[in-house]
Amino acid sequence: MKKRLIIILAVIFLIVLLSFFFDAQISRFSVLIRNDVLTKIFLGFTVASHIILILVFLTSLFLWKKSKRKWIFPLWITLAISAIIAHLLKIIIKRQRPFYDVSGVSIPKLLAASYLTKIGLFVRDSSFSFPSMHSFIVFAVYPIISKEFPRFRWYWLGFAVLVALSRVYLGVHYLSDIIFGGLIGYLIGLWIFKTYKNIFKKDKR
C-alpha cells in the first residue's frame, strides 16, 4: 500500500512538473481561441462549480435517495477539507495568476465585470493561483459520486474536466494549477470515501 502511494505521488509530481513548462504557452493560447460564446459557456461552468452551489446540489441528490443520506456528512467533510487545504496552499505558495504574470493574458470582459464586483465567485486581488480551488473541489467529490451514484459518474467527470478547463480559458489559472488541484483533490476525496466506508461497515457489525 505504501509503495503504491509513493508511486502515485511520484506520478502526480512528474505530471505537475511537466505542466509547468507549458503553462505560459497554454495561457496565451487560451486568449487566441476566446470568443463571446465560449466565454459565456465557461463562465457558466465556473459559476456552477462554486462550493455553495455544489454543496446544495449534492446534498439534495443524497437526500433524494434515503439509503444514501449517510454520505451527506462525509460529503460536507470532503468539501470543507478540500477548500481549507487549497486555501492554505494558495497562501503558502503565493503564485500570481496568469493575467498578472504572462504577457498578453487578460481576463475576458464578462469576467472582468464580475471581478470588479468582488463577490467572490471568481477571483479577488488578494487571491492566488496555485492550486485551482474549483478543480480541487469538483474532483474531490468525484469518488463519492462515482461509487454511490455510478450513473452520474461520467456526467460529473465531464463537468469536472470542463470546470478545470474553464479556469485556464478564463485566464485565472495555469494548466499546472488545475492538474495539481484536480489530482490532489481526487486523492483526498478517495481517502475520505474509503475511511467512511470502513466506518459504515463496522457500524453494521
JSON list of C-alpha atoms in Angstrom, two decimals:
[
{"chain": "A", "resi": 1, "resn": "MET", "atom": "CA", "xyz": [0.00, 0.00, 0.00]},
{"chain": "A", "resi": 2, "resn": "LYS", "atom": "CA", "xyz": [2.81, 2.42, 0.92]},
{"chain": "A", "resi": 3, "resn": "LYS", "atom": "CA", "xyz": [4.70, 1.53, -2.26]},
{"chain": "A", "resi": 4, "resn": "ARG", "atom": "CA", "xyz": [1.58, 2.17, -4.33]},
{"chain": "A", "resi": 5, "resn": "LEU", "atom": "CA", "xyz": [1.04, 5.54, -2.64]},
{"chain": "A", "resi": 6, "resn": "ILE", "atom": "CA", "xyz": [4.64, 6.55, -3.30]},
{"chain": "A", "resi": 7, "resn": "ILE", "atom": "CA", "xyz": [4.27, 5.65, -6.98]},
{"chain": "A", "resi": 8, "resn": "ILE", "atom": "CA", "xyz": [1.02, 7.64, -7.27]},
{"chain": "A", "resi": 9, "resn": "LEU", "atom": "CA", "xyz": [2.57, 10.69, -5.60]},
{"chain": "A", "resi": 10, "resn": "ALA", "atom": "CA", "xyz": [5.65, 10.42, -7.82]},
{"chain": "A", "resi": 11, "resn": "VAL", "atom": "CA", "xyz": [3.47, 10.32, -10.95]},
{"chain": "A", "resi": 12, "resn": "ILE", "atom": "CA", "xyz": [1.47, 13.34, -9.75]},
{"chain": "A", "resi": 13, "resn": "PHE", "atom": "CA", "xyz": [4.67, 15.25, -9.06]},
{"chain": "A", "resi": 14, "resn": "LEU", "atom": "CA", "xyz": [6.01, 14.40, -12.52]},
{"chain": "A", "resi": 15, "resn": "ILE", "atom": "CA", "xyz": [2.77, 15.43, -14.29]},
{"chain": "A", "resi": 16, "resn": "VAL", "atom": "CA", "xyz": [2.59, 18.74, -12.42]},
{"chain": "A", "resi": 17, "resn": "LEU", "atom": "CA", "xyz": [6.30, 19.38, -13.04]},
{"chain": "A", "resi": 18, "resn": "LEU", "atom": "CA", "xyz": [5.89, 18.79, -16.79]},
{"chain": "A", "resi": 19, "resn": "SER", "atom": "CA", "xyz": [2.81, 21.01, -16.94]},
{"chain": "A", "resi": 20, "resn": "PHE", "atom": "CA", "xyz": [4.84, 23.93, -15.53]},
{"chain": "A", "resi": 21, "resn": "PHE", "atom": "CA", "xyz": [6.84, 24.02, -18.76]},
{"chain": "A", "resi": 22, "resn": "PHE", "atom": "CA", "xyz": [3.70, 24.60, -20.82]},
{"chain": "A", "resi": 23, "resn": "ASP", "atom": "CA", "xyz": [1.86, 26.99, -18.51]},
{"chain": "A", "resi": 24, "resn": "ALA", "atom": "CA", "xyz": [2.66, 30.24, -20.29]},
{"chain": "A", "resi": 25, "resn": "GLN", "atom": "CA", "xyz": [2.06, 28.80, -23.77]},
{"chain": "A", "resi": 26, "resn": "ILE", "atom": "CA", "xyz": [-1.30, 27.30, -22.81]},
{"chain": "A", "resi": 27, "resn": "SER", "atom": "CA", "xyz": [-2.40, 30.55, -21.15]},
{"chain": "A", "resi": 28, "resn": "ARG", "atom": "CA", "xyz": [-1.53, 32.56, -24.27]},
{"chain": "A", "resi": 29, "resn": "PHE", "atom": "CA", "xyz": [-3.30, 30.01, -26.49]},
{"chain": "A", "resi": 30, "resn": "SER", "atom": "CA", "xyz": [-6.47, 30.32, -24.38]},
{"chain": "A", "resi": 31, "resn": "VAL", "atom": "CA", "xyz": [-6.56, 34.02, -25.29]},
{"chain": "A", "resi": 32, "resn": "LEU", "atom": "CA", "xyz": [-6.32, 33.26, -29.02]},
{"chain": "A", "resi": 33, "resn": "ILE", "atom": "CA", "xyz": [-9.37, 30.96, -29.03]},
{"chain": "A", "resi": 34, "resn": "ARG", "atom": "CA", "xyz": [-11.59, 33.22, -26.92]},
{"chain": "A", "resi": 35, "resn": "ASN", "atom": "CA", "xyz": [-14.96, 34.36, -28.23]},
{"chain": "A", "resi": 36, "resn": "ASP", "atom": "CA", "xyz": [-18.19, 35.58, -26.61]},
{"chain": "A", "resi": 37, "resn": "VAL", "atom": "CA", "xyz": [-19.97, 32.23, -26.90]},
{"chain": "A", "resi": 38, "resn": "LEU", "atom": "CA", "xyz": [-17.17, 30.18, -25.33]},
{"chain": "A", "resi": 39, "resn": "THR", "atom": "CA", "xyz": [-16.65, 32.80, -22.63]},
{"chain": "A", "resi": 40, "resn": "LYS", "atom": "CA", "xyz": [-20.31, 32.64, -21.59]},
{"chain": "A", "resi": 41, "resn": "ILE", "atom": "CA", "xyz": [-20.25, 28.82, -21.61]},
{"chain": "A", "resi": 42, "resn": "PHE", "atom": "CA", "xyz": [-17.11, 28.56, -19.49]},
{"chain": "A", "resi": 43, "resn": "LEU", "atom": "CA", "xyz": [-18.34, 31.28, -17.15]},
{"chain": "A", "resi": 44, "resn": "GLY", "atom": "CA", "xyz": [-21.41, 29.11, -16.63]},
{"chain": "A", "resi": 45, "resn": "PHE", "atom": "CA", "xyz": [-19.25, 26.16, -15.58]},
{"chain": "A", "resi": 46, "resn": "THR", "atom": "CA", "xyz": [-17.23, 28.40, -13.27]},
{"chain": "A", "resi": 47, "resn": "VAL", "atom": "CA", "xyz": [-20.38, 29.70, -11.56]},
{"chain": "A", "resi": 48, "resn": "ALA", "atom": "CA", "xyz": [-21.88, 26.19, -11.32]},
{"chain": "A", "resi": 49, "resn": "SER", "atom": "CA", "xyz": [-18.73, 24.92, -9.58]},
{"chain": "A", "resi": 50, "resn": "HIS", "atom": "CA", "xyz": [-18.92, 27.37, -6.68]},
{"chain": "A", "resi": 51, "resn": "ILE", "atom": "CA", "xyz": [-18.66, 25.42, -3.44]},
{"chain": "A", "resi": 52, "resn": "ILE", "atom": "CA", "xyz": [-22.04, 26.60, -2.09]},
{"chain": "A", "resi": 53, "resn": "LEU", "atom": "CA", "xyz": [-23.88, 25.53, -5.24]},
{"chain": "A", "resi": 54, "resn": "ILE", "atom": "CA", "xyz": [-22.13, 22.15, -5.24]},
{"chain": "A", "resi": 55, "resn": "LEU", "atom": "CA", "xyz": [-22.96, 21.67, -1.55]},
{"chain": "A", "resi": 56, "resn": "VAL", "atom": "CA", "xyz": [-26.67, 22.43, -2.11]},
{"chain": "A", "resi": 57, "resn": "PHE", "atom": "CA", "xyz": [-26.95, 20.33, -5.29]},
{"chain": "A", "resi": 58, "resn": "LEU", "atom": "CA", "xyz": [-25.15, 17.24, -3.99]},
{"chain": "A", "resi": 59, "resn": "THR", "atom": "CA", "xyz": [-26.85, 17.37, -0.58]},
{"chain": "A", "resi": 60, "resn": "SER", "atom": "CA", "xyz": [-30.21, 17.43, -2.39]},
{"chain": "A", "resi": 61, "resn": "LEU", "atom": "CA", "xyz": [-29.08, 14.48, -4.51]},
{"chain": "A", "resi": 62, "resn": "PHE", "atom": "CA", "xyz": [-28.19, 12.42, -1.44]},
{"chain": "A", "resi": 63, "resn": "LEU", "atom": "CA", "xyz": [-31.42, 13.42, 0.31]},
{"chain": "A", "resi": 64, "resn": "TRP", "atom": "CA", "xyz": [-33.34, 12.19, -2.73]},
{"chain": "A", "resi": 65, "resn": "LYS", "atom": "CA", "xyz": [-32.15, 8.63, -2.03]},
{"chain": "A", "resi": 66, "resn": "LYS", "atom": "CA", "xyz": [-32.85, 7.66, 1.56]},
{"chain": "A", "resi": 67, "resn": "SER", "atom": "CA", "xyz": [-30.23, 4.90, 1.57]},
{"chain": "A", "resi": 68, "resn": "LYS", "atom": "CA", "xyz": [-27.53, 7.41, 0.56]},
{"chain": "A", "resi": 69, "resn": "ARG", "atom": "CA", "xyz": [-28.20, 10.01, 3.26]},
{"chain": "A", "resi": 70, "resn": "LYS", "atom": "CA", "xyz": [-25.42, 8.68, 5.48]},
{"chain": "A", "resi": 71, "resn": "TRP", "atom": "CA", "xyz": [-22.96, 10.07, 2.91]},
{"chain": "A", "resi": 72, "resn": "ILE", "atom": "CA", "xyz": [-24.08, 13.68, 3.37]},
{"chain": "A", "resi": 73, "resn": "PHE", "atom": "CA", "xyz": [-21.73, 14.32, 6.29]},
{"chain": "A", "resi": 74, "resn": "PRO", "atom": "CA", "xyz": [-18.69, 12.75, 4.52]},
{"chain": "A", "resi": 75, "resn": "LEU", "atom": "CA", "xyz": [-19.59, 14.92, 1.52]},
{"chain": "A", "resi": 76, "resn": "TRP", "atom": "CA", "xyz": [-19.53, 18.05, 3.68]},
{"chain": "A", "resi": 77, "resn": "ILE", "atom": "CA", "xyz": [-16.25, 16.96, 5.24]},
{"chain": "A", "resi": 78, "resn": "THR", "atom": "CA", "xyz": [-14.75, 16.42, 1.77]},
{"chain": "A", "resi": 79, "resn": "LEU", "atom": "CA", "xyz": [-15.80, 19.89, 0.60]},
{"chain": "A", "resi": 80, "resn": "ALA", "atom": "CA", "xyz": [-14.58, 21.56, 3.81]},
{"chain": "A", "resi": 81, "resn": "ILE", "atom": "CA", "xyz": [-11.18, 19.83, 3.88]},
{"chain": "A", "resi": 82, "resn": "SER", "atom": "CA", "xyz": [-10.65, 20.45, 0.16]},
{"chain": "A", "resi": 83, "resn": "ALA", "atom": "CA", "xyz": [-11.42, 24.16, 0.49]},
{"chain": "A", "resi": 84, "resn": "ILE", "atom": "CA", "xyz": [-9.18, 24.55, 3.55]},
{"chain": "A", "resi": 85, "resn": "ILE", "atom": "CA", "xyz": [-6.20, 22.70, 2.05]},
{"chain": "A", "resi": 86, "resn": "ALA", "atom": "CA", "xyz": [-6.49, 24.53, -1.28]},
{"chain": "A", "resi": 87, "resn": "HIS", "atom": "CA", "xyz": [-6.69, 27.88, 0.51]},
{"chain": "A", "resi": 88, "resn": "LEU", "atom": "CA", "xyz": [-3.68, 27.10, 2.72]},
{"chain": "A", "resi": 89, "resn": "LEU", "atom": "CA", "xyz": [-1.62, 26.04, -0.30]},
{"chain": "A", "resi": 90, "resn": "LYS", "atom": "CA", "xyz": [-2.51, 29.30, -2.05]},
{"chain": "A", "resi": 91, "resn": "ILE", "atom": "CA", "xyz": [-1.29, 31.31, 0.94]},
{"chain": "A", "resi": 92, "resn": "ILE", "atom": "CA", "xyz": [1.91, 29.28, 1.28]},
{"chain": "A", "resi": 93, "resn": "ILE", "atom": "CA", "xyz": [2.87, 29.20, -2.41]},
{"chain": "A", "resi": 94, "resn": "LYS", "atom": "CA", "xyz": [1.56, 32.67, -3.38]},
{"chain": "A", "resi": 95, "resn": "ARG", "atom": "CA", "xyz": [1.69, 32.14, -7.12]},
{"chain": "A", "resi": 96, "resn": "GLN", "atom": "CA", "xyz": [0.36, 35.08, -9.11]},
{"chain": "A", "resi": 97, "resn": "ARG", "atom": "CA", "xyz": [-2.44, 34.46, -11.59]},
{"chain": "A", "resi": 98, "resn": "PRO", "atom": "CA", "xyz": [-1.74, 34.31, -15.36]},
{"chain": "A", "resi": 99, "resn": "PHE", "atom": "CA", "xyz": [-3.29, 37.70, -16.10]},
{"chain": "A", "resi": 100, "resn": "TYR", "atom": "CA", "xyz": [-0.69, 39.25, -13.77]},
{"chain": "A", "resi": 101, "resn": "ASP", "atom": "CA", "xyz": [2.37, 37.26, -14.87]},
{"chain": "A", "resi": 102, "resn": "VAL", "atom": "CA", "xyz": [2.03, 36.27, -18.52]},
{"chain": "A", "resi": 103, "resn": "SER", "atom": "CA", "xyz": [2.23, 38.95, -21.19]},
{"chain": "A", "resi": 104, "resn": "GLY", "atom": "CA", "xyz": [-0.88, 39.14, -23.35]},
{"chain": "A", "resi": 105, "resn": "VAL", "atom": "CA", "xyz": [-3.10, 37.17, -20.96]},
{"chain": "A", "resi": 106, "resn": "SER", "atom": "CA", "xyz": [-6.05, 39.14, -19.67]},
{"chain": "A", "resi": 107, "resn": "ILE", "atom": "CA", "xyz": [-9.38, 38.19, -18.16]},
{"chain": "A", "resi": 108, "resn": "PRO", "atom": "CA", "xyz": [-12.38, 38.45, -20.53]},
{"chain": "A", "resi": 109, "resn": "LYS", "atom": "CA", "xyz": [-14.71, 41.46, -20.29]},
{"chain": "A", "resi": 110, "resn": "LEU", "atom": "CA", "xyz": [-17.56, 39.40, -18.82]},
{"chain": "A", "resi": 111, "resn": "LEU", "atom": "CA", "xyz": [-15.27, 38.06, -16.11]},
{"chain": "A", "resi": 112, "resn": "ALA", "atom": "CA", "xyz": [-13.69, 41.46, -15.55]},
{"chain": "A", "resi": 113, "resn": "ALA", "atom": "CA", "xyz": [-17.09, 42.95, -14.70]},
{"chain": "A", "resi": 114, "resn": "SER", "atom": "CA", "xyz": [-17.70, 40.25, -12.07]},
{"chain": "A", "resi": 115, "resn": "TYR", "atom": "CA", "xyz": [-14.09, 40.54, -10.90]},
{"chain": "A", "resi": 116, "resn": "LEU", "atom": "CA", "xyz": [-14.59, 44.21, -10.12]},
{"chain": "A", "resi": 117, "resn": "THR", "atom": "CA", "xyz": [-17.68, 43.49, -8.02]},
{"chain": "A", "resi": 118, "resn": "LYS", "atom": "CA", "xyz": [-15.55, 41.26, -5.73]},
{"chain": "A", "resi": 119, "resn": "ILE", "atom": "CA", "xyz": [-18.48, 38.96, -4.96]},
{"chain": "A", "resi": 120, "resn": "GLY", "atom": "CA", "xyz": [-16.14, 36.04, -4.51]},
{"chain": "A", "resi": 121, "resn": "LEU", "atom": "CA", "xyz": [-17.40, 33.80, -7.32]},
{"chain": "A", "resi": 122, "resn": "PHE", "atom": "CA", "xyz": [-14.34, 34.25, -9.48]},
{"chain": "A", "resi": 123, "resn": "VAL", "atom": "CA", "xyz": [-11.14, 35.89, -8.27]},
{"chain": "A", "resi": 124, "resn": "ARG", "atom": "CA", "xyz": [-10.03, 38.66, -5.93]},
{"chain": "A", "resi": 125, "resn": "ASP", "atom": "CA", "xyz": [-6.98, 40.88, -5.82]},
{"chain": "A", "resi": 126, "resn": "SER", "atom": "CA", "xyz": [-5.76, 39.08, -2.70]},
{"chain": "A", "resi": 127, "resn": "SER", "atom": "CA", "xyz": [-6.21, 35.55, -4.09]},
{"chain": "A", "resi": 128, "resn": "PHE", "atom": "CA", "xyz": [-3.52, 33.39, -5.64]},
{"chain": "A", "resi": 129, "resn": "SER", "atom": "CA", "xyz": [-3.36, 30.91, -8.48]},
{"chain": "A", "resi": 130, "resn": "PHE", "atom": "CA", "xyz": [-1.88, 27.60, -7.22]},
{"chain": "A", "resi": 131, "resn": "PRO", "atom": "CA", "xyz": [-3.77, 25.34, -6.86]},
{"chain": "A", "resi": 132, "resn": "SER", "atom": "CA", "xyz": [-7.17, 25.81, -8.50]},
{"chain": "A", "resi": 133, "resn": "MET", "atom": "CA", "xyz": [-9.74, 25.55, -5.73]},
{"chain": "A", "resi": 134, "resn": "HIS", "atom": "CA", "xyz": [-12.53, 24.91, -8.23]},
{"chain": "A", "resi": 135, "resn": "SER", "atom": "CA", "xyz": [-10.64, 21.93, -9.67]},
{"chain": "A", "resi": 136, "resn": "PHE", "atom": "CA", "xyz": [-9.74, 20.77, -6.17]},
{"chain": "A", "resi": 137, "resn": "ILE", "atom": "CA", "xyz": [-13.38, 20.68, -5.08]},
{"chain": "A", "resi": 138, "resn": "VAL", "atom": "CA", "xyz": [-15.07, 19.19, -8.16]},
{"chain": "A", "resi": 139, "resn": "PHE", "atom": "CA", "xyz": [-12.57, 16.31, -8.30]},
{"chain": "A", "resi": 140, "resn": "ALA", "atom": "CA", "xyz": [-12.58, 15.77, -4.53]},
{"chain": "A", "resi": 141, "resn": "VAL", "atom": "CA", "xyz": [-16.26, 14.81, -4.51]},
{"chain": "A", "resi": 142, "resn": "TYR", "atom": "CA", "xyz": [-15.89, 12.54, -7.55]},
{"chain": "A", "resi": 143, "resn": "PRO", "atom": "CA", "xyz": [-15.04, 9.33, -5.57]},
{"chain": "A", "resi": 144, "resn": "ILE", "atom": "CA", "xyz": [-18.26, 9.59, -3.56]},
{"chain": "A", "resi": 145, "resn": "ILE", "atom": "CA", "xyz": [-20.35, 10.41, -6.63]},
{"chain": "A", "resi": 146, "resn": "SER", "atom": "CA", "xyz": [-18.83, 7.62, -8.76]},
{"chain": "A", "resi": 147, "resn": "LYS", "atom": "CA", "xyz": [-19.33, 4.96, -6.07]},
{"chain": "A", "resi": 148, "resn": "GLU", "atom": "CA", "xyz": [-22.73, 5.96, -4.71]},
{"chain": "A", "resi": 149, "resn": "PHE", "atom": "CA", "xyz": [-24.27, 7.27, -7.95]},
{"chain": "A", "resi": 150, "resn": "PRO", "atom": "CA", "xyz": [-22.48, 5.30, -10.71]},
{"chain": "A", "resi": 151, "resn": "ARG", "atom": "CA", "xyz": [-24.96, 6.51, -13.34]},
{"chain": "A", "resi": 152, "resn": "PHE", "atom": "CA", "xyz": [-23.83, 10.06, -12.73]},
{"chain": "A", "resi": 153, "resn": "ARG", "atom": "CA", "xyz": [-20.08, 9.42, -12.65]},
{"chain": "A", "resi": 154, "resn": "TRP", "atom": "CA", "xyz": [-19.34, 10.16, -16.31]},
{"chain": "A", "resi": 155, "resn": "TYR", "atom": "CA", "xyz": [-21.54, 13.26, -16.23]},
{"chain": "A", "resi": 156, "resn": "TRP", "atom": "CA", "xyz": [-19.72, 14.51, -13.15]},
{"chain": "A", "resi": 157, "resn": "LEU", "atom": "CA", "xyz": [-16.31, 13.67, -14.60]},
{"chain": "A", "resi": 158, "resn": "GLY", "atom": "CA", "xyz": [-17.17, 15.61, -17.76]},
{"chain": "A", "resi": 159, "resn": "PHE", "atom": "CA", "xyz": [-18.42, 18.50, -15.64]},
{"chain": "A", "resi": 160, "resn": "ALA", "atom": "CA", "xyz": [-15.24, 18.46, -13.53]},
{"chain": "A", "resi": 161, "resn": "VAL", "atom": "CA", "xyz": [-12.99, 18.49, -16.61]},
{"chain": "A", "resi": 162, "resn": "LEU", "atom": "CA", "xyz": [-14.91, 21.41, -18.14]},
{"chain": "A", "resi": 163, "resn": "VAL", "atom": "CA", "xyz": [-14.76, 23.32, -14.85]},
{"chain": "A", "resi": 164, "resn": "ALA", "atom": "CA", "xyz": [-10.99, 22.85, -14.73]},
{"chain": "A", "resi": 165, "resn": "LEU", "atom": "CA", "xyz": [-10.55, 23.90, -18.36]},
{"chain": "A", "resi": 166, "resn": "SER", "atom": "CA", "xyz": [-12.76, 26.94, -17.82]},
{"chain": "A", "resi": 167, "resn": "ARG", "atom": "CA", "xyz": [-10.31, 28.28, -15.26]},
{"chain": "A", "resi": 168, "resn": "VAL", "atom": "CA", "xyz": [-7.47, 28.15, -17.79]},
{"chain": "A", "resi": 169, "resn": "TYR", "atom": "CA", "xyz": [-9.63, 29.52, -20.60]},
{"chain": "A", "resi": 170, "resn": "LEU", "atom": "CA", "xyz": [-10.73, 32.49, -18.49]},
{"chain": "A", "resi": 171, "resn": "GLY", "atom": "CA", "xyz": [-7.13, 33.35, -17.66]},
{"chain": "A", "resi": 172, "resn": "VAL", "atom": "CA", "xyz": [-7.40, 32.92, -13.89]},
{"chain": "A", "resi": 173, "resn": "HIS", "atom": "CA", "xyz": [-5.35, 29.71, -13.62]},
{"chain": "A", "resi": 174, "resn": "TYR", "atom": "CA", "xyz": [-2.41, 27.96, -15.21]},
{"chain": "A", "resi": 175, "resn": "LEU", "atom": "CA", "xyz": [-2.54, 24.39, -16.55]},
{"chain": "A", "resi": 176, "resn": "SER", "atom": "CA", "xyz": [-0.45, 23.15, -13.61]},
{"chain": "A", "resi": 177, "resn": "ASP", "atom": "CA", "xyz": [-2.91, 24.78, -11.17]},
{"chain": "A", "resi": 178, "resn": "ILE", "atom": "CA", "xyz": [-5.83, 22.70, -12.41]},
{"chain": "A", "resi": 179, "resn": "ILE", "atom": "CA", "xyz": [-3.82, 19.48, -12.79]},
{"chain": "A", "resi": 180, "resn": "PHE", "atom": "CA", "xyz": [-2.43, 19.65, -9.26]},
{"chain": "A", "resi": 181, "resn": "GLY", "atom": "CA", "xyz": [-5.76, 20.77, -7.81]},
{"chain": "A", "resi": 182, "resn": "GLY", "atom": "CA", "xyz": [-7.69, 18.01, -9.56]},
{"chain": "A", "resi": 183, "resn": "LEU", "atom": "CA", "xyz": [-5.27, 15.20, -8.71]},
{"chain": "A", "resi": 184, "resn": "ILE", "atom": "CA", "xyz": [-4.77, 16.10, -5.05]},
{"chain": "A", "resi": 185, "resn": "GLY", "atom": "CA", "xyz": [-8.47, 16.84, -4.64]},
{"chain": "A", "resi": 186, "resn": "TYR", "atom": "CA", "xyz": [-9.32, 13.41, -6.02]},
{"chain": "A", "resi": 187, "resn": "LEU", "atom": "CA", "xyz": [-6.85, 11.65, -3.69]},
{"chain": "A", "resi": 188, "resn": "ILE", "atom": "CA", "xyz": [-8.25, 13.47, -0.66]},
{"chain": "A", "resi": 189, "resn": "GLY", "atom": "CA", "xyz": [-11.80, 12.60, -1.71]},
{"chain": "A", "resi": 190, "resn": "LEU", "atom": "CA", "xyz": [-10.81, 8.96, -2.23]},
{"chain": "A", "resi": 191, "resn": "TRP", "atom": "CA", "xyz": [-9.17, 8.82, 1.20]},
{"chain": "A", "resi": 192, "resn": "ILE", "atom": "CA", "xyz": [-12.27, 10.28, 2.90]},
{"chain": "A", "resi": 193, "resn": "PHE", "atom": "CA", "xyz": [-14.58, 7.93, 0.97]},
{"chain": "A", "resi": 194, "resn": "LYS", "atom": "CA", "xyz": [-12.60, 4.81, 1.97]},
{"chain": "A", "resi": 195, "resn": "THR", "atom": "CA", "xyz": [-12.33, 5.99, 5.59]},
{"chain": "A", "resi": 196, "resn": "TYR", "atom": "CA", "xyz": [-16.09, 6.43, 5.97]},
{"chain": "A", "resi": 197, "resn": "LYS", "atom": "CA", "xyz": [-16.84, 3.27, 4.03]},
{"chain": "A", "resi": 198, "resn": "ASN", "atom": "CA", "xyz": [-14.84, 1.31, 6.62]},
{"chain": "A", "resi": 199, "resn": "ILE", "atom": "CA", "xyz": [-16.64, 3.14, 9.44]},
{"chain": "A", "resi": 200, "resn": "PHE", "atom": "CA", "xyz": [-20.05, 2.28, 7.97]},
{"chain": "A", "resi": 201, "resn": "LYS", "atom": "CA", "xyz": [-19.01, -1.37, 7.60]},
{"chain": "A", "resi": 202, "resn": "LYS", "atom": "CA", "xyz": [-18.02, -1.53, 11.28]},
{"chain": "A", "resi": 203, "resn": "ASP", "atom": "CA", "xyz": [-21.35, 0.03, 12.32]},
{"chain": "A", "resi": 204, "resn": "LYS", "atom": "CA", "xyz": [-23.24, -2.77, 10.58]},
{"chain": "A", "resi": 205, "resn": "ARG", "atom": "CA", "xyz": [-21.50, -5.48, 12.61]}
]
